[in-house]
PDB file of C-alpha atoms in Angstrom:
ATOM      1  CA  UNK A   1     108.961 114.802 127.255  1.00 38.00           C
ATOM      2  CA  UNK A   2     110.549 111.774 125.578  1.00 38.00           C
ATOM      3  CA  UNK A   3     114.158 111.090 126.518  1.00 39.00           C
ATOM      4  CA  UNK A   4     116.087 108.514 124.508  1.00 45.00           C
ATOM      5  CA  UNK A   5     119.451 107.321 125.777  1.00 48.00           C
ATOM      6  CA  UNK A   6     121.370 105.100 123.366  1.00 54.00           C
ATOM      7  CA  UNK A   7     124.781 103.507 123.358  1.00 54.00           C
ATOM      8  CA  UNK A   8     127.346 105.010 120.946  1.00 55.00           C
ATOM      9  CA  UNK A   9     127.879 103.633 117.449  1.00 59.00           C
ATOM     10  CA  UNK A  10     131.252 102.943 115.815  1.00 63.00           C
ATOM     11  CA  UNK A  11     132.103 104.498 112.443  1.00 66.00           C
ATOM     12  CA  UNK A  12     130.590 102.657 109.454  1.00 76.00           C
ATOM     13  CA  UNK A  13     127.988 101.028 111.698  1.00 88.00           C
ATOM     14  CA  UNK A  14     124.239 101.255 111.713  1.00 94.00           C
ATOM     15  CA  UNK A  15     122.118 100.778 114.811  1.00 95.00           C
ATOM     16  CA  UNK A  16     118.530  99.807 115.423  1.00 95.00           C
ATOM     17  CA  UNK A  17     116.946 100.899 118.703  1.00 94.00           C
ATOM     18  CA  UNK A  18     113.688  99.094 119.275  1.00 93.00           C
ATOM     19  CA  UNK A  19     110.876  98.208 121.572  1.00 93.00           C
ATOM     20  CA  UNK A  20     107.796  96.056 121.584  1.00 93.00           C
ATOM     21  CA  UNK A  21     104.783  96.276 123.833  1.00 93.00           C
ATOM     22  CA  UNK A  22     102.081  93.821 124.746  1.00 92.00           C
ATOM     23  CA  UNK A  23      99.145  94.731 126.974  1.00 92.00           C
ATOM     24  CA  UNK A  24      98.505  91.354 128.539  1.00 85.00           C
ATOM     25  CA  UNK A  25      99.691  87.770 128.230  1.00 87.00           C
ATOM     26  CA  UNK A  26      98.637  87.673 125.425  1.00 93.00           C
ATOM     27  CA  UNK A  27      97.229  91.048 124.523  1.00 96.00           C
ATOM     28  CA  UNK A  28      97.182  93.799 121.896  1.00 97.00           C
ATOM     29  CA  UNK A  29     100.775  94.316 120.778  1.00 96.00           C
ATOM     30  CA  UNK A  30     102.851  96.698 118.706  1.00 96.00           C
ATOM     31  CA  UNK A  31     106.482  97.197 117.737  1.00 95.00           C
ATOM     32  CA  UNK A  32     108.708 100.096 116.711  1.00 95.00           C
ATOM     33  CA  UNK A  33     112.282 100.637 115.507  1.00 94.00           C
ATOM     34  CA  UNK A  34     114.603 103.539 114.752  1.00 96.00           C
ATOM     35  CA  UNK A  35     117.637 103.099 112.470  1.00 96.00           C
ATOM     36  CA  UNK A  36     120.504 105.545 112.804  1.00 95.00           C
ATOM     37  CA  UNK A  37     123.995 105.879 111.406  1.00 92.00           C
ATOM     38  CA  UNK A  38     127.294 106.706 113.097  1.00 87.00           C
ATOM     39  CA  UNK A  39     126.494 110.414 113.133  1.00 89.00           C
ATOM     40  CA  UNK A  40     123.183 109.843 114.899  1.00 89.00           C
ATOM     41  CA  UNK A  41     121.221 110.715 111.794  1.00 92.00           C
ATOM     42  CA  UNK A  42     117.928 108.862 111.746  1.00 95.00           C
ATOM     43  CA  UNK A  43     117.683 106.888 108.522  1.00 93.00           C
ATOM     44  CA  UNK A  44     114.400 105.146 109.142  1.00 92.00           C
ATOM     45  CA  UNK A  45     111.568 104.684 111.593  1.00 94.00           C
ATOM     46  CA  UNK A  46     108.737 102.222 111.660  1.00 92.00           C
ATOM     47  CA  UNK A  47     105.963 101.125 113.962  1.00 95.00           C
ATOM     48  CA  UNK A  48     103.135  98.689 113.512  1.00 95.00           C
ATOM     49  CA  UNK A  49     100.553  96.627 115.292  1.00 96.00           C
ATOM     50  CA  UNK A  50     101.409  92.941 115.620  1.00 94.00           C
ATOM     51  CA  UNK A  51      98.021  91.654 116.725  1.00 94.00           C
ATOM     52  CA  UNK A  52      97.416  89.711 119.920  1.00 96.00           C
ATOM     53  CA  UNK A  53     100.730  88.352 121.245  1.00 94.00           C
ATOM     54  CA  UNK A  54     102.587  87.743 124.472  1.00 92.00           C
ATOM     55  CA  UNK A  55     105.491  90.053 125.328  1.00 91.00           C
ATOM     56  CA  UNK A  56     108.408  87.777 124.406  1.00 90.00           C
ATOM     57  CA  UNK A  57     107.025  87.108 120.943  1.00 91.00           C
ATOM     58  CA  UNK A  58     106.346  90.820 120.460  1.00 92.00           C
ATOM     59  CA  UNK A  59     109.935  91.676 121.405  1.00 91.00           C
ATOM     60  CA  UNK A  60     111.300  88.948 119.120  1.00 91.00           C
ATOM     61  CA  UNK A  61     109.156  90.203 116.225  1.00 91.00           C
ATOM     62  CA  UNK A  62     110.639  93.698 116.484  1.00 94.00           C
ATOM     63  CA  UNK A  63     114.162  92.231 116.202  1.00 92.00           C
ATOM     64  CA  UNK A  64     113.098  90.105 113.225  1.00 91.00           C
ATOM     65  CA  UNK A  65     111.536  93.136 111.511  1.00 92.00           C
ATOM     66  CA  UNK A  66     114.768  95.140 111.876  1.00 93.00           C
ATOM     67  CA  UNK A  67     116.787  92.246 110.456  1.00 91.00           C
ATOM     68  CA  UNK A  68     114.343  91.846 107.537  1.00 90.00           C
ATOM     69  CA  UNK A  69     114.567  95.536 106.688  1.00 91.00           C
ATOM     70  CA  UNK A  70     118.371  95.453 106.917  1.00 90.00           C
ATOM     71  CA  UNK A  71     118.598  92.326 104.764  1.00 89.00           C
ATOM     72  CA  UNK A  72     116.274  93.808 102.129  1.00 89.00           C
ATOM     73  CA  UNK A  73     118.317  97.018 101.790  1.00 89.00           C
ATOM     74  CA  UNK A  74     121.456  96.528  99.643  1.00 88.00           C
ATOM     75  CA  UNK A  75     123.013  99.619 101.234  1.00 86.00           C
ATOM     76  CA  UNK A  76     123.153  97.730 104.542  1.00 87.00           C
ATOM     77  CA  UNK A  77     124.568  94.501 103.101  1.00 84.00           C
ATOM     78  CA  UNK A  78     128.060  93.693 104.369  1.00 84.00           C
ATOM     79  CA  UNK A  79     127.813  96.449 106.988  1.00 87.00           C
ATOM     80  CA  UNK A  80     128.103  96.259 110.753  1.00 91.00           C
ATOM     81  CA  UNK A  81     124.605  96.250 112.284  1.00 93.00           C
ATOM     82  CA  UNK A  82     123.874  96.781 115.974  1.00 94.00           C
ATOM     83  CA  UNK A  83     120.513  95.754 117.374  1.00 94.00           C
ATOM     84  CA  UNK A  84     119.744  97.236 120.772  1.00 95.00           C
ATOM     85  CA  UNK A  85     116.684  96.146 122.734  1.00 94.00           C
ATOM     86  CA  UNK A  86     115.500  96.325 126.321  1.00 92.00           C
ATOM     87  CA  UNK A  87     114.290  92.715 126.150  1.00 92.00           C
ATOM     88  CA  UNK A  88     116.746  90.637 128.155  1.00 92.00           C
ATOM     89  CA  UNK A  89     115.151  87.384 126.960  1.00 90.00           C
ATOM     90  CA  UNK A  90     115.298  88.172 123.255  1.00 90.00           C
ATOM     91  CA  UNK A  91     118.866  89.497 123.359  1.00 92.00           C
ATOM     92  CA  UNK A  92     119.881  86.364 125.288  1.00 90.00           C
ATOM     93  CA  UNK A  93     118.237  84.174 122.657  1.00 88.00           C
ATOM     94  CA  UNK A  94     119.899  86.015 119.774  1.00 88.00           C
ATOM     95  CA  UNK A  95     123.317  85.738 121.433  1.00 90.00           C
ATOM     96  CA  UNK A  96     122.840  82.160 122.640  1.00 87.00           C
ATOM     97  CA  UNK A  97     120.411  80.241 120.394  1.00 82.00           C
ATOM     98  CA  UNK A  98     120.508  77.159 122.622  1.00 83.00           C
ATOM     99  CA  UNK A  99     118.350  79.014 125.146  1.00 80.00           C
ATOM    100  CA  UNK A 100     115.493  79.976 122.830  1.00 80.00           C
ATOM    101  CA  UNK A 101     112.034  78.746 123.695  1.00 79.00           C
ATOM    102  CA  UNK A 102     110.697  76.106 121.318  1.00 80.00           C
ATOM    103  CA  UNK A 103     107.603  78.316 120.883  1.00 81.00           C
ATOM    104  CA  UNK A 104     109.742  80.953 119.174  1.00 83.00           C
ATOM    105  CA  UNK A 105     112.198  78.733 117.309  1.00 84.00           C
ATOM    106  CA  UNK A 106     110.648  79.196 113.831  1.00 86.00           C
ATOM    107  CA  UNK A 107     110.635  83.000 114.087  1.00 84.00           C
ATOM    108  CA  UNK A 108     114.184  82.982 115.483  1.00 83.00           C
ATOM    109  CA  UNK A 109     115.424  80.705 112.672  1.00 84.00           C
ATOM    110  CA  UNK A 110     114.048  83.010 109.979  1.00 81.00           C
ATOM    111  CA  UNK A 111     115.845  85.963 111.573  1.00 81.00           C
ATOM    112  CA  UNK A 112     119.155  84.119 111.786  1.00 81.00           C
ATOM    113  CA  UNK A 113     118.990  83.125 108.098  1.00 83.00           C
ATOM    114  CA  UNK A 114     118.530  86.753 107.103  1.00 82.00           C
ATOM    115  CA  UNK A 115     121.669  87.841 108.971  1.00 82.00           C
ATOM    116  CA  UNK A 116     123.850  85.985 106.437  1.00 80.00           C
ATOM    117  CA  UNK A 117     123.886  88.923 103.985  1.00 76.00           C
ATOM    118  CA  UNK A 118     124.917  91.392 106.684  1.00 83.00           C
ATOM    119  CA  UNK A 119     128.607  92.027 107.368  1.00 81.00           C
ATOM    120  CA  UNK A 120     128.271  91.501 111.080  1.00 87.00           C
ATOM    121  CA  UNK A 121     125.497  91.858 113.567  1.00 90.00           C
ATOM    122  CA  UNK A 122     125.588  92.218 117.322  1.00 92.00           C
ATOM    123  CA  UNK A 123     122.752  92.182 119.810  1.00 92.00           C
ATOM    124  CA  UNK A 124     122.962  94.473 122.822  1.00 93.00           C
ATOM    125  CA  UNK A 125     120.705  94.592 125.849  1.00 93.00           C
ATOM    126  CA  UNK A 126     119.842  98.140 126.838  1.00 88.00           C
ATOM    127  CA  UNK A 127     118.738  98.673 130.440  1.00 76.00           C
ATOM    128  CA  UNK A 128     116.248 101.413 129.499  1.00 63.00           C
TER     129      UNK A 128
END
């Protein structure tokens, strides 16, 4: 049985719940996201293999993918977007760019540029 526990969403917000997995350092990796609206209605789901990566890069790639999808969808432009991940490192980097590893700076920078068309975006660490 799969149990998903998510933080609540405010009205007119959209939330991505995500996870990335890497079997090794580095190892075979994959990512997945679920987008839902205020009412908890699932608006989109994706998952994909990301090749051979280490866990921090895998977790950062899932955040970047959610931002890319949000930025490419005009219905999400100028909306409040919540990104919730269980990766403490990645959420710390997104909230405090001065702490990002130089290895991940290029990927991080591309994600930050894409957030400009979104109304607001917050990054939340989930403990699940």
